[in-house]
Amino acid sequence: MNTFIKITLSCLLALSLSTTAQVKQQNISRVDQMPNLPQPLKIIDYKKLALDFDKTVYDFNAKGKYWPMVWMDDSQKNFPQKVVGLYTAVADVRQGPDHNNGMFHEALATMGATLGATLVGIDKNQPNLNYVGMLKNYFNKETNWNIMMNNTCPEVALLGGGYGRDWWYDVYPNLLFFAVYDKYPNEPGFTEIARTIADKFYEADVILNGNYNYSYFDYSKMTPMTNNICTQPDAAAGHAWVLYMAYKKFGDAKYLKGAKSALAALESQSKNPTYEVLMPFGAYMAARINAEQNTKYNTNKMLDWSFDGTPICREGWGALVGNWNGIDISGTFGSTVDHGGYGFLMNTYDAAWPLVPMVRYNQSYATAIGKWMLNAANASRFFYPQYMPKEHQTIPELAEVTKGVIGYEGIIKQSSYKEYENLKGPVAQGDGPLWVLGENPKESQFSVYGSGHVGIFGSIIRETNVTGILQLDLLATDFFSDKAYPSYLYYNPHTTSKSIIIKTEKGKKVDLYNTVSGSFVARNVTSSAKIDIQALGSAVIVCVPAGGKITREGEKMLVDGVVVDYKSEEKK
């Protein structure tokens, strides 16, 4: 009898601990509208796709119509070296070695592809072709802007989008650069460039003084500007991210001050200021600075802005939701209103960069972000002609030119081309032919620039032993982070509890800690362990040294001096 009572009390205590310790999950209303388990479900191997993209696209001897996709630019703008040019879209007539002196290529493409390859383990600093060092030429010192820009010079900039008149185009290459810099900290010249960029962004923030309601900022004259392009207050998110990365790298307090100031400017907006890719970085920064600096920025507000498609000037920009003729396209990012919805490949890949590691700093978003990523990972295969049914593509007969590694630029509910408007959505297409009317061929609908960012997904996403449950690496794109143990997000889209197998690094004995439940779920694991995830629930598993010393600093729980849980106090 006494034994029975003891066992019962023990079970009740364990049940009580597991119930009360659960971190209450916060909803993202747009994600709530997405299916728990998208259909038809198939998660492609994004890491393999990233490896294949790099091997195929960076082949100067590639054969086939419109190949190779790379060339050497010998104009030596900003730095006395040759640089690689990468097509923005297949067969773009503005580009290549024989057009515009070979100078027209975009940082969005070359930096994105360099970062993407690096994230899946490719060293792009090669003995004879240092693709990493080549990125320096986007640092526009000859124009005295002294930041990374989307082109190497103004001579060709007006041929394409952005450059000195459209703020996100000027800010985003600097985020890409800092991410690459984190992976190649010893690349000659990078530290000086990073410092200069950070100083420029800090000075700009001081001048802006909380008001980012401009179309762009002239970093040469250090003057905010307006033109016919929407004002872009979400540029503050980009400023905040760059400045905080600089603070983590260099320790200069002014960069932290600037990051906080920019984030406060973003938070102060009364209406959704989303313009292009930057808002999710604001949400990430809010969560990270709150966790690391004990601030109280409104992460919810910036997450809703990122997803909900309510901006006014850039109408409808956010995450798409829908099942179009039996195909779930939820989770892709782009316009929620253009021809019924138009999601873009690059925007979808790049949203994962800040939003996935954000969960490390605030695990109350684990279920929402896990659900969104499952939808995004599932839908993103449809950008590629080999995965989208032919009747849902504008040019399936020309797909051979992609060599299986280049996708369409976007997926749209009803094609914006009159000749394809009768196709049933979703329709895979691209805007390339519209960039140079009557000259860019149909093949320019295939997006080299967007496809180059595949390494972001490739570094984050792995399948588990349970269909529909992904392992998402929370450290893969958490740049300039403090020391951390391997950390993974799992979301269970099923209506019953599921057991997943977690494989750990061989030769190391670890304990598995779940920041969502605030508890250790396995001890002394040497190769793998099985854990349960409740129906429609999530787990954030951190692989910590077995038997490590646990200490606490405010809300933080540490093991052997390394933060494991930033919100542990909330679960006491």
XYZ file of C-alpha atoms in Angstrom:
572
model
C 0.000 0.000 0.000
C 2.730 2.440 0.958
C 4.645 1.540 -2.189
C 1.556 2.224 -4.303
C 1.024 5.590 -2.632
C 4.661 6.542 -3.170
C 4.532 5.589 -6.856
C 1.276 7.464 -7.341
C 2.604 10.599 -5.660
C 5.781 10.352 -7.707
C 3.811 10.081 -10.950
C 1.566 12.976 -9.994
C 4.590 15.108 -9.174
C 6.223 14.284 -12.495
C 2.965 15.059 -14.325
C 2.656 18.326 -12.438
C 6.201 19.360 -13.315
C 5.807 18.555 -17.007
C 2.500 20.418 -17.159
C 3.423 23.581 -15.292
C 6.860 23.839 -16.839
C 5.597 24.117 -20.404
C 6.287 27.526 -21.891
C 3.007 28.970 -23.120
C 3.214 29.165 -26.886
C 2.406 32.443 -28.610
C 0.406 32.509 -31.795
C 1.222 34.250 -35.044
C -2.227 34.837 -36.511
C -1.108 34.367 -40.116
C 0.557 31.051 -39.244
C -2.647 29.923 -37.523
C -4.279 30.049 -40.973
C -1.728 27.626 -42.430
C -2.354 23.864 -42.434
C -0.767 21.869 -39.635
C 0.315 19.271 -42.189
C 0.503 20.779 -45.718
C -0.436 18.686 -48.742
C 0.835 17.196 -50.918
C 3.683 16.734 -48.443
C 7.247 16.280 -49.632
C 10.398 17.757 -48.156
C 13.211 17.837 -50.680
C 16.886 17.633 -49.719
C 17.755 21.324 -49.669
C 21.334 20.667 -48.595
C 21.947 18.482 -51.636
C 20.245 21.084 -53.812
C 22.590 23.747 -52.417
C 25.651 21.602 -53.035
C 24.478 20.850 -56.572
C 23.731 24.519 -57.257
C 27.251 25.547 -56.300
C 28.906 22.769 -58.289
C 26.765 23.416 -61.365
C 26.521 27.205 -61.452
C 30.156 27.970 -60.581
C 31.389 25.963 -63.572
C 33.100 28.330 -66.005
C 33.208 25.535 -68.593
C 29.538 24.571 -68.342
C 27.946 23.560 -71.624
C 24.405 24.196 -72.819
C 22.202 26.998 -74.082
C 22.830 30.179 -72.047
C 25.565 28.513 -69.988
C 27.875 29.181 -68.198
C 26.104 31.256 -65.566
C 29.324 32.872 -64.326
C 32.003 35.065 -65.864
C 34.921 37.217 -64.729
C 34.562 40.994 -64.444
C 37.925 42.714 -64.899
C 36.715 46.301 -64.372
C 38.361 46.345 -60.921
C 35.851 48.714 -59.374
C 36.705 49.727 -55.789
C 39.492 47.127 -55.467
C 42.230 46.092 -57.930
C 41.076 42.527 -58.528
C 38.936 40.505 -60.869
C 35.554 39.460 -59.550
C 33.065 36.817 -60.508
C 29.810 37.849 -62.132
C 26.705 35.724 -61.644
C 23.557 36.062 -63.720
C 20.531 37.445 -61.905
C 18.224 35.421 -64.153
C 18.990 32.917 -66.871
C 19.987 34.697 -70.108
C 19.460 38.224 -68.799
C 20.608 40.322 -71.773
C 22.074 43.033 -69.543
C 24.625 40.636 -68.130
C 27.529 38.410 -68.984
C 31.055 39.171 -70.212
C 29.864 40.705 -73.491
C 27.390 43.220 -72.098
C 28.036 46.426 -70.159
C 31.737 45.585 -69.942
C 30.856 42.616 -67.790
C 30.129 44.938 -64.864
C 26.441 44.265 -64.342
C 26.040 41.667 -61.610
C 24.286 41.931 -58.275
C 25.357 41.397 -54.683
C 21.985 39.766 -54.033
C 23.114 36.987 -56.350
C 26.839 36.655 -55.696
C 26.784 37.315 -51.949
C 23.693 35.151 -51.528
C 25.272 32.264 -53.425
C 28.544 32.618 -51.507
C 26.716 32.604 -48.189
C 24.431 29.759 -49.222
C 27.334 27.544 -50.260
C 29.282 28.359 -47.111
C 26.347 27.453 -44.883
C 26.275 23.916 -46.304
C 29.993 23.425 -45.760
C 31.667 24.645 -48.963
C 34.788 26.781 -48.536
C 34.379 29.567 -51.095
C 37.839 30.910 -50.351
C 39.560 28.734 -52.925
C 43.273 28.930 -53.802
C 42.838 30.205 -57.354
C 39.381 31.748 -57.092
C 38.717 33.474 -53.791
C 34.996 34.113 -54.173
C 34.874 35.458 -50.622
C 37.516 38.120 -51.184
C 35.848 39.122 -54.450
C 32.849 40.401 -52.514
C 34.923 43.380 -51.395
C 34.294 45.034 -54.751
C 30.669 45.686 -53.778
C 32.025 47.993 -51.072
C 31.439 51.282 -52.874
C 34.394 53.359 -51.770
C 34.827 55.039 -55.178
C 31.409 56.701 -54.723
C 32.231 57.528 -51.094
C 29.167 55.633 -49.893
C 31.520 53.227 -48.120
C 28.964 50.477 -47.599
C 28.217 47.269 -49.455
C 25.840 47.934 -52.341
C 23.956 45.797 -54.841
C 26.306 46.761 -57.708
C 29.981 47.659 -57.820
C 29.393 51.022 -59.474
C 26.672 53.464 -60.565
C 27.577 53.071 -64.260
C 25.438 49.929 -64.466
C 23.218 50.361 -61.437
C 20.372 52.077 -63.273
C 20.026 49.009 -65.488
C 18.447 47.136 -62.605
C 16.662 47.577 -59.313
C 17.844 49.465 -56.302
C 21.243 51.092 -55.868
C 21.187 54.513 -54.314
C 17.459 55.105 -54.507
C 15.682 52.105 -52.959
C 16.712 51.628 -49.342
C 16.421 47.864 -48.855
C 18.678 47.284 -51.880
C 21.370 49.368 -50.202
C 20.955 47.920 -46.708
C 20.527 44.215 -47.419
C 23.941 43.600 -49.041
C 25.447 44.686 -45.733
C 23.535 41.995 -43.863
C 24.725 39.461 -46.407
C 28.289 40.705 -46.010
C 28.265 40.497 -42.209
C 26.907 36.954 -42.400
C 29.756 35.991 -44.746
C 32.246 37.845 -42.505
C 31.128 35.755 -39.531
C 32.097 32.631 -41.491
C 35.375 34.070 -42.827
C 36.659 36.285 -39.982
C 40.246 36.242 -41.252
C 39.553 37.313 -44.821
C 41.947 40.230 -45.537
C 40.206 43.589 -45.520
C 36.908 42.327 -44.128
C 37.402 43.652 -40.601
C 38.147 47.175 -41.836
C 35.131 47.062 -44.142
C 32.870 45.775 -41.380
C 33.981 48.566 -39.060
C 33.405 51.196 -41.723
C 29.912 49.893 -42.488
C 29.007 49.815 -38.807
C 30.270 53.364 -38.321
C 28.243 54.545 -41.328
C 25.095 52.855 -40.052
C 25.614 54.250 -36.563
C 26.118 57.790 -37.888
C 23.067 57.420 -40.111
C 20.955 56.325 -37.152
C 22.091 59.362 -35.166
C 21.117 61.649 -38.053
C 17.764 59.906 -38.548
C 17.087 60.316 -34.813
C 14.205 57.867 -34.665
C 12.631 58.803 -38.007
C 13.241 56.211 -40.756
C 10.347 57.369 -42.947
C 12.392 57.810 -46.104
C 12.820 56.084 -49.474
C 16.551 55.733 -48.947
C 19.582 57.219 -47.243
C 22.483 58.797 -49.103
C 25.440 57.347 -47.195
C 27.851 59.641 -49.020
C 26.115 62.918 -48.163
C 24.721 61.321 -44.975
C 21.261 62.630 -45.807
C 17.874 60.856 -45.783
C 16.020 61.094 -49.070
C 12.521 60.630 -50.497
C 11.553 59.887 -54.076
C 8.797 58.079 -55.956
C 9.583 54.816 -54.119
C 7.760 53.929 -50.910
C 9.213 55.132 -47.654
C 10.887 52.173 -45.967
C 10.937 52.461 -42.178
C 11.778 48.761 -41.967
C 15.307 49.708 -43.045
C 15.680 50.269 -39.300
C 15.543 46.485 -38.878
C 18.533 46.126 -41.184
C 20.427 48.858 -39.372
C 19.668 47.219 -36.015
C 20.853 43.796 -37.177
C 24.130 45.072 -38.666
C 24.885 47.257 -35.665
C 24.213 44.479 -33.185
C 26.421 42.070 -35.130
C 29.142 44.736 -35.061
C 28.646 45.103 -31.322
C 28.989 41.341 -30.804
C 32.121 41.305 -32.957
C 33.907 44.419 -31.764
C 32.380 45.142 -28.353
C 31.991 48.863 -29.064
C 29.117 50.158 -26.920
C 28.068 52.717 -29.536
C 27.012 49.905 -31.855
C 24.730 48.490 -29.170
C 23.321 51.969 -28.629
C 22.697 52.310 -32.368
C 21.055 48.892 -32.611
C 18.685 49.756 -29.771
C 17.929 53.153 -31.281
C 17.124 51.666 -34.699
C 14.964 48.957 -33.155
C 13.076 51.569 -31.113
C 12.475 53.569 -34.301
C 11.022 50.467 -35.936
C 8.875 49.617 -32.921
C 7.467 53.153 -32.795
C 5.688 52.758 -36.136
C 1.905 52.863 -35.837
C 1.279 50.968 -39.090
C 2.978 47.981 -40.659
C 6.113 49.400 -42.338
C 7.157 46.176 -44.106
C 8.689 46.744 -47.542
C 10.787 43.735 -48.591
C 13.032 41.278 -46.669
C 14.046 43.226 -43.585
C 11.133 43.027 -41.138
C 11.854 39.442 -39.946
C 15.300 40.677 -38.900
C 13.533 43.196 -36.666
C 11.601 40.401 -34.973
C 14.801 38.410 -34.495
C 16.622 41.427 -33.085
C 13.792 42.165 -30.655
C 13.927 38.611 -29.315
C 17.718 38.441 -29.163
C 18.355 41.842 -27.600
C 15.564 41.184 -25.094
C 17.248 37.907 -24.134
C 20.829 39.137 -24.086
C 20.395 42.735 -22.920
C 17.256 42.467 -20.741
C 15.216 44.862 -22.876
C 11.483 44.748 -23.605
C 11.044 45.270 -27.326
C 7.733 44.137 -28.781
C 8.642 40.967 -30.657
C 4.980 40.085 -31.278
C 4.377 43.327 -33.123
C 7.313 42.764 -35.469
C 6.395 39.122 -36.061
C 2.845 40.056 -36.989
C 4.191 42.743 -39.310
C 6.514 40.177 -40.915
C 3.728 37.715 -41.652
C 0.323 39.321 -41.852
C 0.410 41.107 -45.226
C -0.988 44.413 -43.936
C 1.546 47.028 -45.100
C -0.081 49.850 -47.004
C 2.617 51.309 -49.254
C 4.049 47.907 -50.245
C 0.551 46.538 -50.349
C 0.044 43.043 -49.031
C 3.685 42.124 -48.413
C 3.982 39.172 -46.030
C 3.467 35.398 -45.877
C 1.071 33.724 -48.283
C -1.668 31.379 -47.106
C -3.757 29.135 -49.298
C -4.474 25.902 -51.074
C -4.662 26.543 -54.790
C -6.292 23.697 -56.697
C -5.129 21.077 -54.221
C -1.631 22.465 -53.673
C -0.722 24.133 -50.381
C 1.459 27.183 -51.014
C 1.295 28.531 -47.459
C 4.499 29.807 -45.927
C 6.020 31.407 -49.008
C 6.840 35.119 -48.711
C 5.906 37.872 -51.142
C 2.770 39.774 -52.094
C -0.441 38.392 -50.644
C -2.536 40.392 -53.133
C -0.740 40.551 -56.500
C -2.870 38.455 -58.887
C -4.257 36.615 -55.871
C -0.840 36.142 -54.284
C 2.740 36.027 -55.567
C 5.402 34.311 -53.448
C 9.109 34.646 -54.229
C 11.892 32.119 -53.831
C 14.561 34.414 -52.370
C 12.180 36.058 -49.928
C 11.033 32.677 -48.642
C 14.544 31.317 -48.174
C 15.742 34.507 -46.531
C 12.886 34.751 -44.037
C 14.198 31.559 -42.409
C 17.577 33.164 -41.766
C 16.357 35.350 -38.840
C 13.101 33.642 -37.881
C 14.457 30.179 -37.099
C 17.291 31.212 -34.728
C 14.904 33.662 -33.054
C 13.410 30.634 -31.257
C 16.685 30.185 -29.331
C 16.065 33.490 -27.601
C 12.332 33.093 -27.067
C 11.014 29.535 -27.210
C 7.425 30.703 -26.832
C 7.399 30.972 -30.648
C 8.632 27.398 -31.195
C 5.323 25.938 -32.351
C 4.430 28.874 -34.610
C 7.835 29.052 -36.290
C 8.046 25.266 -36.567
C 4.653 25.167 -38.266
C 5.551 27.993 -40.639
C 8.852 26.340 -41.579
C 7.143 23.029 -42.338
C 4.799 24.852 -44.710
C 7.617 26.898 -46.263
C 9.866 23.863 -46.704
C 7.039 21.936 -48.327
C 5.871 24.714 -50.661
C 9.321 25.899 -51.750
C 9.926 22.822 -53.877
C 7.219 24.080 -56.224
C 9.501 26.892 -57.394
C 11.575 24.225 -59.140
C 10.353 22.848 -62.478
C 11.201 19.249 -61.587
C 8.767 19.374 -58.639
C 5.940 21.551 -59.933
C 3.432 19.742 -62.182
C 3.978 20.884 -65.760
C 0.417 22.177 -66.095
C 1.274 24.700 -63.354
C 4.350 26.163 -65.092
C 4.684 28.838 -67.740
C 7.647 27.272 -69.560
C 8.026 23.592 -68.574
C 9.312 22.838 -72.067
C 12.364 25.030 -71.357
C 13.177 23.569 -67.935
C 16.260 21.734 -69.190
C 18.168 25.020 -69.057
C 17.962 24.972 -65.234
C 20.002 21.747 -64.954
C 17.861 20.907 -61.945
C 19.358 23.601 -59.701
C 17.614 26.836 -60.737
C 14.016 27.563 -59.846
C 11.404 29.960 -61.123
C 11.499 33.364 -59.460
C 8.004 33.009 -58.024
C 4.714 31.182 -57.605
C 1.552 33.145 -58.416
C -2.154 32.364 -58.123
C -2.944 33.667 -61.613
C -0.140 34.384 -64.037
C 0.597 38.048 -64.659
C 1.359 37.205 -68.300
C -1.637 37.354 -70.622
C -0.449 34.315 -72.566
C -0.458 32.188 -69.417
C -3.436 33.651 -67.554
C -5.559 30.558 -68.241
C -3.188 28.261 -66.366
C -4.584 27.038 -63.062
C -2.790 28.297 -59.985
C -0.332 27.948 -58.505
C 1.663 29.047 -61.536
C 5.466 28.962 -61.428
C 6.805 31.967 -63.334
C 9.289 34.832 -63.109
C 9.504 38.529 -63.921
C 12.710 38.401 -65.992
C 11.074 39.067 -69.380
C 9.518 42.240 -67.941
C 12.893 43.666 -66.905
C 13.994 44.184 -70.519
C 10.821 44.034 -72.580
C 11.172 42.339 -75.925
C 14.784 41.340 -75.246
C 14.967 39.072 -72.208
C 13.924 35.568 -73.320
C 11.322 33.404 -71.638
C 14.116 31.523 -69.865
C 14.800 34.630 -67.778
C 11.841 33.556 -65.648
C 14.313 31.160 -64.012
C 15.888 32.909 -61.036
C 19.595 32.415 -60.452
C 19.680 35.027 -57.688
C 16.895 33.427 -55.661
C 18.141 29.893 -56.213
C 21.563 30.861 -54.872
C 20.084 31.398 -51.406
C 19.036 27.730 -51.119
C 21.879 27.088 -48.677
C 19.892 28.890 -45.990
C 17.266 26.147 -46.078
C 19.995 23.589 -46.735
C 21.822 24.449 -43.526
C 18.701 24.514 -41.354
C 16.386 21.688 -42.481
C 16.770 17.963 -41.889
C 14.087 15.284 -41.865
C 13.573 13.004 -38.868
C 12.288 9.449 -38.584
C 8.718 10.788 -38.474
C 7.177 12.125 -41.680
C 6.294 15.792 -41.266
C 8.526 16.408 -38.253
C 11.593 18.400 -39.268
C 14.777 19.057 -37.359
C 15.578 22.761 -37.648
C 19.087 23.864 -36.705
C 18.783 26.989 -34.559
C 22.489 27.838 -34.792
C 22.977 27.605 -38.566
C 22.077 31.259 -39.230
C 22.497 32.707 -35.737
C 25.455 34.848 -36.696
C 27.914 36.350 -34.210
C 26.270 34.364 -31.427
C 27.814 33.604 -28.075
C 29.085 30.096 -27.455
C 26.165 27.676 -27.690
C 25.476 23.965 -27.641
C 23.773 22.237 -30.601
C 20.145 23.378 -30.569
C 17.222 22.109 -32.637
C 13.540 22.915 -33.080
C 10.992 20.147 -33.694
C 7.309 20.710 -34.476
C 4.809 17.864 -34.493
C 2.068 18.581 -37.083
C 0.147 15.419 -36.218
C -2.924 15.146 -34.001
C -1.283 12.430 -31.894
C 1.910 12.411 -29.879
C 4.965 11.224 -31.815
C 8.352 9.795 -30.832
C 11.354 11.083 -32.729
C 14.922 9.864 -32.721
C 17.518 12.522 -32.031
C 21.007 11.649 -33.165
C 23.871 13.228 -31.258
C 27.540 13.756 -32.007
C 29.465 10.529 -31.692
C 32.127 10.352 -29.038
C 30.375 12.857 -26.785
C 28.037 12.080 -23.917
C 25.237 14.632 -23.684
C 22.072 15.417 -21.795
C 19.079 16.635 -23.802
C 17.345 19.694 -22.406
C 14.013 20.914 -23.762
C 13.602 24.676 -23.369
C 9.872 24.410 -24.100
C 9.231 22.047 -21.192
C 12.065 23.455 -19.099
C 13.339 19.977 -18.326
C 15.921 17.363 -19.217
C 14.290 14.743 -21.422
C 17.254 12.357 -21.767
C 20.491 11.790 -19.893
C 23.915 10.390 -20.814
C 23.132 10.042 -24.523
C 26.059 8.751 -26.598
C 24.612 8.370 -30.098
C 20.826 8.760 -30.163
C 17.767 9.103 -27.968
C 14.027 8.914 -28.454
C 11.819 11.730 -27.201
C 8.088 12.341 -27.358
C 6.524 15.479 -28.799
C 2.900 16.126 -27.998
C 0.293 16.536 -30.702
C 0.570 19.878 -32.523
C 3.315 20.784 -30.086
C 7.005 21.534 -30.266
C 10.312 20.944 -28.547
C 13.550 22.913 -28.552
C 16.299 20.453 -27.723
C 19.747 21.576 -26.591
C 22.520 18.971 -26.429
C 24.473 19.901 -23.302
C 27.521 18.160 -21.775
C 26.334 15.231 -19.653
C 26.334 16.063 -15.961
C 27.365 19.658 -16.600
C 27.184 22.209 -13.802
C 23.908 24.144 -13.840
C 23.929 27.797 -12.802
C 21.456 30.662 -13.162
C 21.821 34.330 -14.005
C 18.466 36.057 -13.757
C 16.190 34.359 -16.296
C 19.066 32.489 -17.895
C 19.942 28.868 -17.155
C 23.523 27.906 -17.979
C 25.386 24.614 -18.178
C 29.144 24.838 -17.680
C 28.909 28.594 -18.161
C 27.070 28.471 -21.494
C 23.493 29.760 -21.776
C 21.078 26.920 -22.539
C 17.749 28.564 -21.739
C 17.175 32.316 -21.877
C 13.719 32.117 -20.282
C 14.177 29.543 -17.521
C 12.883 31.774 -14.723
C 9.458 31.900 -16.339
C 9.070 28.167 -15.824
C 9.853 27.977 -12.100
